[in-house]
PDB file of C-alpha atoms in Angstrom:
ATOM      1  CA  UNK A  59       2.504 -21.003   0.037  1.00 57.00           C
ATOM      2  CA  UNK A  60       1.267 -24.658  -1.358  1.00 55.00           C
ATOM      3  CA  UNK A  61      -1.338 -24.527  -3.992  1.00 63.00           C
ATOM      4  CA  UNK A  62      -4.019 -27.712  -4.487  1.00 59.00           C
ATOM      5  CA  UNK A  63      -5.621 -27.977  -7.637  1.00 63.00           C
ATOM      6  CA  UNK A  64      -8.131 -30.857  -8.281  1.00 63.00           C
ATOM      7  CA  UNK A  65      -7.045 -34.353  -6.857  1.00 59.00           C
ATOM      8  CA  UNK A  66      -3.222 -33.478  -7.200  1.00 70.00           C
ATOM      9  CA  UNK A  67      -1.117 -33.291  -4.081  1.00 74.00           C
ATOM     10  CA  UNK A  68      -0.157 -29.850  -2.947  1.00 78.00           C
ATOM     11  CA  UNK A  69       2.250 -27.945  -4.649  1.00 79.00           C
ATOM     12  CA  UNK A  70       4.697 -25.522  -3.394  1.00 82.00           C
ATOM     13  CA  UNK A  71       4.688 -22.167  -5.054  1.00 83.00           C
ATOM     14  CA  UNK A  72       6.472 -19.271  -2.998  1.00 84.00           C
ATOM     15  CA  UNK A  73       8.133 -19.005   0.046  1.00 87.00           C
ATOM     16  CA  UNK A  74       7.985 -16.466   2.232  1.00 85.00           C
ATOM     17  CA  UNK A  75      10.972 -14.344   4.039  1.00 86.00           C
ATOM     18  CA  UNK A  76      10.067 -13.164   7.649  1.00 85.00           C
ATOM     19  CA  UNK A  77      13.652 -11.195   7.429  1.00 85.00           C
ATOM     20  CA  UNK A  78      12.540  -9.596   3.892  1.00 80.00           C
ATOM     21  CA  UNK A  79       8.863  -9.659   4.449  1.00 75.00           C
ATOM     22  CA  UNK A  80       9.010 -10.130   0.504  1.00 78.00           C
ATOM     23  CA  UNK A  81       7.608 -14.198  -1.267  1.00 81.00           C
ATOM     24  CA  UNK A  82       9.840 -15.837  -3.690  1.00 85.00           C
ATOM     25  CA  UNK A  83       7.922 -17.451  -5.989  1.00 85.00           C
ATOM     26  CA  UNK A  84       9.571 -20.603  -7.572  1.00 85.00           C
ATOM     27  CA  UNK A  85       7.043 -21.180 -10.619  1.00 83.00           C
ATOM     28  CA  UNK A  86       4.529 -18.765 -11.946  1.00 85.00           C
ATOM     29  CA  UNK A  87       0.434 -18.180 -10.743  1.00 84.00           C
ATOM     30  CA  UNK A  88      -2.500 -17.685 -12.311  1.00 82.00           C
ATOM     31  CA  UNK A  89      -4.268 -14.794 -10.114  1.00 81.00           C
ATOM     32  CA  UNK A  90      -7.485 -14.151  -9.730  1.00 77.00           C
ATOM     33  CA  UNK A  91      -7.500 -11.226 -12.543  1.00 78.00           C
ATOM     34  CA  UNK A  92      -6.697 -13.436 -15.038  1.00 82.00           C
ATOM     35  CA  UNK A  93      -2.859 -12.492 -14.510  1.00 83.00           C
ATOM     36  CA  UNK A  94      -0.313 -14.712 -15.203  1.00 86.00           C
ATOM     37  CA  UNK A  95       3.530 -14.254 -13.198  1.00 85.00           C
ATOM     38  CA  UNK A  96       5.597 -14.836 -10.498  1.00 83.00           C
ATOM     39  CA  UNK A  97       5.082 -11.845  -8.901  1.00 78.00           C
ATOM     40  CA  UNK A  98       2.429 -10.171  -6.817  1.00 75.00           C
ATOM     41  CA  UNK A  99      -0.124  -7.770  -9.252  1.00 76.00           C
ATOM     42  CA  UNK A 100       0.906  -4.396  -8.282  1.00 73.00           C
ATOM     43  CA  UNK A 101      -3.632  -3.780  -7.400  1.00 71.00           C
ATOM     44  CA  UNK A 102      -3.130  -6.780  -4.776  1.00 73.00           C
ATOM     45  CA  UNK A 103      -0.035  -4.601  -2.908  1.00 76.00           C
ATOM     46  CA  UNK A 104      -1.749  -1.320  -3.664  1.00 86.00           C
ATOM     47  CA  UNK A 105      -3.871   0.847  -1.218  1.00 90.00           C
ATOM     48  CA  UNK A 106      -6.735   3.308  -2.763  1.00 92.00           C
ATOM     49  CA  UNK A 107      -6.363   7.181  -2.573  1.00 94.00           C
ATOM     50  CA  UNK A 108      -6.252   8.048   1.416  1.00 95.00           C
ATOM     51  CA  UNK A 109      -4.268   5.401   2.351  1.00 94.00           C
ATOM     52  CA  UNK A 110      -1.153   4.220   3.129  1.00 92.00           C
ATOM     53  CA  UNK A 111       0.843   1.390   3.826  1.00 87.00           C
ATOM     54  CA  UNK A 112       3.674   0.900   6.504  1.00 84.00           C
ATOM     55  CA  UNK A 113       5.261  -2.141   4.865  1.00 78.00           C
ATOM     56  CA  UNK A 114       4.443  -3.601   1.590  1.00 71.00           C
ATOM     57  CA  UNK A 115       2.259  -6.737   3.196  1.00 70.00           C
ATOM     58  CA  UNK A 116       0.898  -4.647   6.098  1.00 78.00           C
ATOM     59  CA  UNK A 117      -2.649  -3.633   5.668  1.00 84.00           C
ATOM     60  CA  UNK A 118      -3.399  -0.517   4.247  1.00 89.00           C
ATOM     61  CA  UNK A 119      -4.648   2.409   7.047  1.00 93.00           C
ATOM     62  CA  UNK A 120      -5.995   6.111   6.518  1.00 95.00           C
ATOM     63  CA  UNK A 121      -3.720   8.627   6.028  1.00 95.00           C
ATOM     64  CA  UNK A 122      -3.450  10.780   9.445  1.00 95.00           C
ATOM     65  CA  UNK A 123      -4.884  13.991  10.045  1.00 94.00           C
ATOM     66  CA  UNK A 124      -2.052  16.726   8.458  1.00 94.00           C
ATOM     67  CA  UNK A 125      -1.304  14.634   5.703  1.00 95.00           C
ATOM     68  CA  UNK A 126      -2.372  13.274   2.250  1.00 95.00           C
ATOM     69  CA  UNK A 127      -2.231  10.088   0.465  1.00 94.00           C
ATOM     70  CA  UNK A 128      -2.385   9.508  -3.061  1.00 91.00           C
ATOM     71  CA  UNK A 129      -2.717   5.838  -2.675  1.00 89.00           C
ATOM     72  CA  UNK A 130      -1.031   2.942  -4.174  1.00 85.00           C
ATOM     73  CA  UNK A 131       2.509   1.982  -2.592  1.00 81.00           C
ATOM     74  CA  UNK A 132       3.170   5.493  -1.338  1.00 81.00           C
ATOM     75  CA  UNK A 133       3.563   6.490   1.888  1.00 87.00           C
ATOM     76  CA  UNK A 134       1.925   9.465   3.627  1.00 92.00           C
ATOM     77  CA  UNK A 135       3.165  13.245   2.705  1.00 94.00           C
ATOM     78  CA  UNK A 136       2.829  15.853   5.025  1.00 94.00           C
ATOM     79  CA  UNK A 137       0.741  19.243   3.948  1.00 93.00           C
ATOM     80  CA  UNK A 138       3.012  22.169   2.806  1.00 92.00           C
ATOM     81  CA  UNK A 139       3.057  24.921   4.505  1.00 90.00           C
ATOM     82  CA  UNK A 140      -0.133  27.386   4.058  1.00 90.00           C
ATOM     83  CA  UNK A 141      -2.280  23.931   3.839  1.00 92.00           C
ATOM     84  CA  UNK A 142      -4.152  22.046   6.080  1.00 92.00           C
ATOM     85  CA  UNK A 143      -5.844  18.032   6.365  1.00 93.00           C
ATOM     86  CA  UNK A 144      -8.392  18.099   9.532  1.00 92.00           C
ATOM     87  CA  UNK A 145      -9.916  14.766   8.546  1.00 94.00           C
ATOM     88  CA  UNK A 146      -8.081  11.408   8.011  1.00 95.00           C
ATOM     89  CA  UNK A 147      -7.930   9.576   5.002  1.00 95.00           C
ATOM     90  CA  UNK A 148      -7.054  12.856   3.121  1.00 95.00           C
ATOM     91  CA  UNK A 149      -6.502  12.507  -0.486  1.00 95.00           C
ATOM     92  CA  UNK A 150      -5.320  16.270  -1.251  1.00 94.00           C
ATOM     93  CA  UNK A 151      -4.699  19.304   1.442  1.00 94.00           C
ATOM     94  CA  UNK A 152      -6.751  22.143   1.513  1.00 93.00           C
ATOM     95  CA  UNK A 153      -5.532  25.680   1.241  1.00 93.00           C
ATOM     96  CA  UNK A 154      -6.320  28.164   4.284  1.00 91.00           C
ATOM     97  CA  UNK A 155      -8.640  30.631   3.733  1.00 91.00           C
ATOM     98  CA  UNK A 156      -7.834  34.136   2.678  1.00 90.00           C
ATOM     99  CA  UNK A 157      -6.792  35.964   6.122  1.00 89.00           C
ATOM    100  CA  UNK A 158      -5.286  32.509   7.413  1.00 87.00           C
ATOM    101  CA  UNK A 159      -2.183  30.899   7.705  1.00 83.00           C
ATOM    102  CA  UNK A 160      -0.802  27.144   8.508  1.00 83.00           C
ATOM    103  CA  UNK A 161       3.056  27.705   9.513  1.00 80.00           C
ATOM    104  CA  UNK A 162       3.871  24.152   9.994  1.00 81.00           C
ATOM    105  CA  UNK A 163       4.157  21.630   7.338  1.00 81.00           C
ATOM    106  CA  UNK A 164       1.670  18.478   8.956  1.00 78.00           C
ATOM    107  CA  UNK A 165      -0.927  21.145  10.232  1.00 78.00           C
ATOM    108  CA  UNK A 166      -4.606  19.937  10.965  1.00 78.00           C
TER     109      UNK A 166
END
Protein backbone atom coordinates (compact mmCIF):
# COMPACT_ATOMS: atom_id res chain seq x y z
CA UNK A 1 0.00 0.00 0.00
CA UNK A 2 2.07 3.41 -0.98
CA UNK A 3 0.53 6.56 0.21
CA UNK A 4 1.21 10.16 -1.85
CA UNK A 5 0.68 13.16 -0.03
CA UNK A 6 1.26 16.57 -1.76
CA UNK A 7 4.43 16.76 -4.07
CA UNK A 8 6.32 14.04 -1.94
CA UNK A 9 7.24 10.77 -3.57
CA UNK A 10 5.18 7.80 -2.57
CA UNK A 11 5.51 6.29 0.58
CA UNK A 12 5.18 2.78 1.58
CA UNK A 13 2.84 2.10 4.43
CA UNK A 14 1.63 -1.67 4.75
CA UNK A 15 2.20 -4.65 3.04
CA UNK A 16 -0.02 -7.06 2.36
CA UNK A 17 0.16 -11.09 2.99
CA UNK A 18 -1.69 -13.18 0.26
CA UNK A 19 -0.79 -16.35 2.69
CA UNK A 20 -2.34 -14.36 5.84
CA UNK A 21 -4.77 -12.26 3.95
CA UNK A 22 -3.91 -9.83 6.98
CA UNK A 23 -1.60 -5.90 6.06
CA UNK A 24 1.34 -5.14 8.13
CA UNK A 25 1.53 -1.77 8.53
CA UNK A 26 5.13 -0.38 9.03
CA UNK A 27 4.22 3.31 10.27
CA UNK A 28 0.91 4.53 11.46
CA UNK A 29 -2.34 6.21 9.18
CA UNK A 30 -4.47 8.79 9.55
CA UNK A 31 -8.02 7.25 8.40
CA UNK A 32 -10.65 8.81 7.15
CA UNK A 33 -12.56 9.01 10.72
CA UNK A 34 -10.12 11.02 12.06
CA UNK A 35 -8.36 7.75 13.52
CA UNK A 36 -4.96 7.59 14.06
CA UNK A 37 -2.99 3.70 14.11
CA UNK A 38 -1.48 1.07 12.46
CA UNK A 39 -4.22 -0.98 12.31
CA UNK A 40 -7.43 -1.29 10.37
CA UNK A 41 -10.64 0.61 12.43
CA UNK A 42 -12.59 -2.28 13.56
CA UNK A 43 -16.12 -0.14 11.39
CA UNK A 44 -13.82 -0.51 8.11
CA UNK A 45 -13.62 -4.68 8.76
CA UNK A 46 -17.11 -4.73 10.19
CA UNK A 47 -20.38 -5.83 8.37
CA UNK A 48 -23.94 -4.28 9.63
CA UNK A 49 -26.61 -6.53 11.36
CA UNK A 50 -27.60 -9.34 8.57
CA UNK A 51 -24.42 -9.88 7.38
CA UNK A 52 -21.57 -11.78 7.41
CA UNK A 53 -18.22 -12.09 6.34
CA UNK A 54 -16.28 -15.25 5.04
CA UNK A 55 -12.79 -13.84 5.61
CA UNK A 56 -11.90 -10.69 7.29
CA UNK A 57 -11.15 -8.67 3.75
CA UNK A 58 -13.91 -10.49 1.82
CA UNK A 59 -16.95 -8.43 1.27
CA UNK A 60 -19.62 -8.64 3.53
CA UNK A 61 -22.92 -10.89 2.10
CA UNK A 62 -26.52 -11.52 3.67
CA UNK A 63 -26.86 -13.95 6.07
CA UNK A 64 -28.64 -17.16 4.37
CA UNK A 65 -32.05 -18.15 4.78
CA UNK A 66 -32.07 -20.41 8.37
CA UNK A 67 -29.73 -18.28 9.95
CA UNK A 68 -29.05 -14.91 11.72
CA UNK A 69 -26.39 -12.41 11.79
CA UNK A 70 -25.69 -9.98 14.32
CA UNK A 71 -23.20 -8.19 12.23
CA UNK A 72 -19.78 -7.00 12.79
CA UNK A 73 -16.90 -9.75 12.43
CA UNK A 74 -19.22 -12.62 13.25
CA UNK A 75 -20.05 -15.24 11.24
CA UNK A 76 -23.53 -16.64 10.54
CA UNK A 77 -25.44 -18.77 13.45
CA UNK A 78 -27.85 -21.17 12.62
CA UNK A 79 -31.65 -20.85 14.21
CA UNK A 80 -32.22 -23.10 17.32
CA UNK A 81 -34.43 -25.46 17.19
CA UNK A 82 -38.32 -24.34 17.44
CA UNK A 83 -37.12 -21.12 15.25
CA UNK A 84 -37.17 -20.28 11.88
CA UNK A 85 -35.31 -17.37 9.20
CA UNK A 86 -37.37 -17.58 5.70
CA UNK A 87 -35.77 -14.39 4.42
CA UNK A 88 -32.00 -13.62 4.04
CA UNK A 89 -30.22 -11.08 5.71
CA UNK A 90 -31.90 -12.17 9.04
CA UNK A 91 -30.90 -10.26 12.01
CA UNK A 92 -32.86 -12.43 14.76
CA UNK A 93 -35.00 -15.89 14.19
CA UNK A 94 -38.47 -15.98 14.62
CA UNK A 95 -40.29 -18.35 16.89
CA UNK A 96 -42.98 -20.82 15.24
CA UNK A 97 -46.29 -20.20 15.91
CA UNK A 98 -48.27 -21.83 18.64
CA UNK A 99 -49.31 -25.40 17.07
CA UNK A 100 -45.88 -25.44 15.06
CA UNK A 101 -42.67 -26.84 15.29
CA UNK A 102 -39.04 -26.36 13.48
CA UNK A 103 -37.03 -29.73 14.40
CA UNK A 104 -33.89 -28.80 12.72
CA UNK A 105 -31.54 -26.21 13.85
CA UNK A 106 -30.99 -23.98 10.18
CA UNK A 107 -34.82 -24.34 9.35
CA UNK A 108 -36.40 -21.78 6.81
Amino acid sequence: LNVVSGAEDPKTVAIFSVSTKQFTFLDNLTWMDGSVGNFLPRHLVSCDPGFYKEEKFSPCKPCPKGTRCAGGEDSFRNCPRGSFSNATGSVNCTLCPEGSFAADVGSV
